[in-house]
């Protein structure tokens, strides 16, 4: 592409209303332009990148045996009534009335439409399994669209839906999609983790989220440094750190007149926060419960709600705390409560000795507390907390690390939910109607572009992974208007690199070198080759990789090698 | 593609609610499925064809220097208010309110959005000319959606918009787009005509429609058999057939007691309809006017309205006719009216001698009427009628033929209409702000698929032009379950043809030959190759071109030749 024939429109200024780096750089590079809240035009430059992602997604979906189709963006209310989602989907569903007062929505997803298609198209188990996909525009009426295309209202999505007779076939296709997604993000050159989003319910359906790791990610992800294990921090299982040591100290009261939090107590006593225990008073179906986690840990409410009797727990009131523990909040603990209560402990707390807890006496804590000696063993030991960096990996391999991630893909075993609601059946080998099992598999195509930037940028702009770059190579011409020999040499190089199969942008706009180089760095071209009069004389090209600190003067053979052609 | 791994779902029955052949065959072939009125899902088979069209359109747009981008489908009301089209566009505009009560529409076209983009992106004449295009989903809320994807509400369109400083540059890009469109429809293998849709106003903007010729087309098109000339029948200029012959007959009254129409009079008299003249009484700004066209011609109201004084004409009432001509309708004519009237004649009528007209006397017509002798020369001679087959071509080359066409493309010189409304200016070489000139260029990508079928089908189904076919070749396996040698030979052929660059479907579904052949014909694969045990023994393949009457047994070399590989 000759940049003089292209529409490139960069800016040095960071737009005031762009909060995240990807949004800022996409605006500065001129990849997107805002039309209205959450609605973006993809400029020619932006679209080139979007199409790169789309092409890789398509190739890997095809390779995995999925079949591409295309469903309408506008969907009739009637189908959404059949699944009950017309009401349940909430405000993100953009509802529309046509000129005949028919009710429709702009599809935020296509489970209803594809299941309607399937119930008409699929009659026999012989047609199964089948996996339909599309790459298509979706709309979700976000309350607060933000971060550019990261959370836009109109966006490009790849959505796939598979249909099966029975769960075994569903699991096979699910695995094939999991593998395809791993290939897609690998080919895109992104650092990612497949995160187990399983709810853990026995016999429940499986689900994985694919996250691109980036400091700005909205989700915290725990992953093992010794295996493929990864999960949302809230979902990851926290393991016991090891066996409980023997008691070494006697229990004693410590005066803590103003110290109510574990942090304050540990500071006063000059001990590690990890030696304190936090008491959380809640009320469940069987009454008052004291849940214990280590002072430096965070209670996980989802895990707590899985304890028998706490499915719909609430925090205890100050009055209830006074009644059961005989003390106000800030100094409460499991030792010698005023009334008989249930004490449950996180696995880590159950494995502690000589710990510090509130004394159930205003202005005092207890130190050197030990299970079985100073208070009964807990009624229940369970996983009650969020994992932290350094926890053992739940799969027994390696140690957990925590990173932030941007969700760009999701695979899900839907089971029979939609097929049942829409009565999507096929005849089995015995001629009996069977409700189909379904999987669904989504990728946020436009979001990937933003996520890739969040992971790959520096002070000068975007640093595309080569497979996503608008062009792999930029050939920059110094002073094209006054140096025909340089133009000729650059044109020859341009033609030669294209013939070798590279996507090349030749910067023939005649800009000053500094401005030209700034553009090429900002838009993130992986390889820059400068053709100048000086270089021609020396028989060299000035080469610089996007992330390199300096440029080098290379002869043809060396340049070819850097471009991966030799 | 192995058809056992694909989703093919054909039907023998012609759907009751499909009126046109393309709609019937697309449903029978399983290319599309209706979701709601005017909303269609493209099945995997249908999408393959749609993508073929899309790819050719994209290649030729790129080749012509247009730059692809992507605008949102949802557009804010504010922009449409700036051009006044929020009201003027009418009921086809699907209006939407979002959750914050903001008003939007689903874009039926993108002049507003692209001009808004351009007024922000383009600052200097140096950035011009530029031609942006997108291939994107549009929505028009048709009152009566019909004919499947031919007139759907949601459809796929290629729309391009060019921006210029001045009209000369606009004309150049317009011509480049005209040429690109001609290449696109030629490459698609369609018979088409570029139809002059110019309004003819002096200095007005140019416009051409591209029509695929098909008997079922909604538009009648006149085109020359001796040149590229083509126009809508209503727009084509009707020329005079030649000089007026000398008078040969005396004027005489003919009794026509019940004969009021030219057809009835000609029949009674036993003469050609082309010897009669029809009198149409209208009232314009200067009063009563009698317009004359030949008995076998049809008055063109647009042309009539261009006669000075008739810009807003209406048909005369019976009372006005009686008043001015002294006779009731059915027997009226230009000879000896009761009052002084203006008589205007179509060019053909002005060149007639010895013609037949109403006598202005109930129950009588006049025969042998001649200009200048029996009545004054007409006050005005003009083109007042639709062209007919056999008329001379207006460009002086050849004779007009009439065909029916389906509009699939439209190129238009918009001028400054939108740029002015949206204040889209650039600085010229003198640093002065200039309103840009614009062109717009649309192609109905999804409609092309239907139009191609209307032009290419037979009793057995679709006959795709090769560039649009889902696959070029079908390899059919006879009895795959019981004949491993046949399967092996078919697989080898499949691999070999793919390696040669052809898109091949191998029918490995194990259907009975008749059913399999019926499917392959219905879905319109250009080349069918049958691999059977008998053929293997004889060393031949059974080959049949889609439109051929019979199949032939060919050896490898002959088969290669038929497939265009030798």
XYZ file of C-alpha atoms in Angstrom, chain A residues 5-7 9 33 35-36 39-44 47 50-51 58 67-76 79 91-92 94-100 104 106 113 116-117 120-122 127 130 132 135 137 139 141-145 153-154, chain B residues 5-7 9 33 35-36 39-44 47 50-51 58 67-76 79 91-92 94-100 104 106 113 116-117 120-122 127 130 132 135 137 139 141-145 153-154:
116
model
C -2.973 6.652 -1.600
C -4.204 5.585 1.837
C -6.001 7.601 4.470
C -4.606 10.567 10.066
C -13.549 7.607 15.372
C -19.877 8.571 16.134
C -21.856 8.563 19.388
C -20.534 3.688 18.487
C -17.268 3.785 16.535
C -16.316 4.044 12.899
C -13.347 1.857 11.987
C -11.098 3.894 9.740
C -9.226 2.172 6.911
C -10.294 -2.026 9.705
C -9.849 -5.899 12.588
C -9.834 -7.978 9.401
C -12.341 -17.776 10.610
C -19.566 -24.139 9.516
C -20.005 -20.438 8.829
C -23.453 -18.929 8.314
C -24.990 -15.483 8.826
C -28.044 -14.627 10.915
C -29.941 -11.325 10.905
C -28.998 -8.674 13.434
C -32.670 -7.833 13.974
C -34.600 -10.506 15.877
C -38.320 -10.846 16.622
C -38.439 -15.926 19.953
C -31.561 -2.983 29.733
C -28.705 -4.130 27.473
C -31.988 -2.718 22.473
C -35.701 -3.013 21.740
C -37.152 -1.757 18.465
C -40.600 -1.244 16.975
C -40.964 -1.433 13.204
C -43.454 0.557 11.101
C -46.104 -2.115 11.627
C -37.807 -6.662 17.655
C -30.906 -5.765 17.871
C -32.235 -17.389 16.514
C -34.943 -21.674 15.980
C -32.865 -22.312 12.846
C -36.300 -26.356 11.654
C -33.147 -27.647 9.956
C -32.141 -30.589 12.115
C -27.168 -34.555 11.137
C -22.985 -29.724 13.946
C -22.627 -23.258 13.256
C -18.857 -13.266 12.453
C -22.261 -7.172 14.368
C -25.393 -4.499 19.964
C -26.998 -1.092 25.153
C -24.387 -0.638 27.909
C -25.351 1.833 30.624
C -21.844 3.211 30.544
C -20.070 2.454 27.272
C -22.368 -0.812 22.268
C -22.009 -1.959 18.665
C -19.270 -32.544 7.072
C -21.314 -29.664 5.661
C -24.889 -28.689 6.339
C -30.676 -29.246 3.427
C -34.284 -19.334 5.865
C -36.660 -15.496 10.451
C -39.404 -12.881 10.113
C -35.289 -11.002 7.673
C -33.310 -13.978 6.396
C -30.652 -16.250 7.807
C -27.986 -17.170 5.262
C -27.264 -20.861 5.674
C -23.721 -22.137 5.170
C -23.192 -17.651 2.707
C -22.681 -14.294 -0.758
C -18.984 -14.281 0.144
C -13.909 -5.885 -2.654
C -10.302 2.472 0.670
C -12.306 0.125 2.854
C -13.571 1.218 6.289
C -16.497 0.243 8.500
C -19.150 2.546 9.930
C -21.677 1.676 12.645
C -25.091 0.383 11.650
C -26.723 2.486 14.371
C -26.723 6.224 13.653
C -27.743 9.176 15.820
C -26.858 13.837 12.025
C -41.223 5.020 6.813
C -38.272 2.984 5.528
C -36.157 2.219 11.250
C -36.128 4.536 14.248
C -34.834 3.386 17.614
C -34.724 4.719 21.162
C -31.924 3.537 23.410
C -32.151 3.056 27.204
C -31.289 6.706 27.784
C -31.138 6.604 16.561
C -30.601 1.586 11.766
C -22.219 9.303 8.791
C -19.524 13.594 9.333
C -16.422 11.375 9.276
C -13.537 15.720 10.803
C -10.853 13.796 8.900
C -10.334 15.886 5.810
C -6.096 14.742 1.114
C -10.519 10.055 -1.543
C -14.188 5.414 1.205
C -19.443 -3.742 2.923
C -25.487 -4.609 6.817
C -31.917 -1.993 7.106
C -38.247 -1.015 6.775
C -40.071 -1.914 3.548
C -43.859 -1.766 3.748
C -44.057 -4.975 1.801
C -40.830 -6.973 1.991
C -35.448 -5.411 5.097
C -31.992 -6.358 6.364
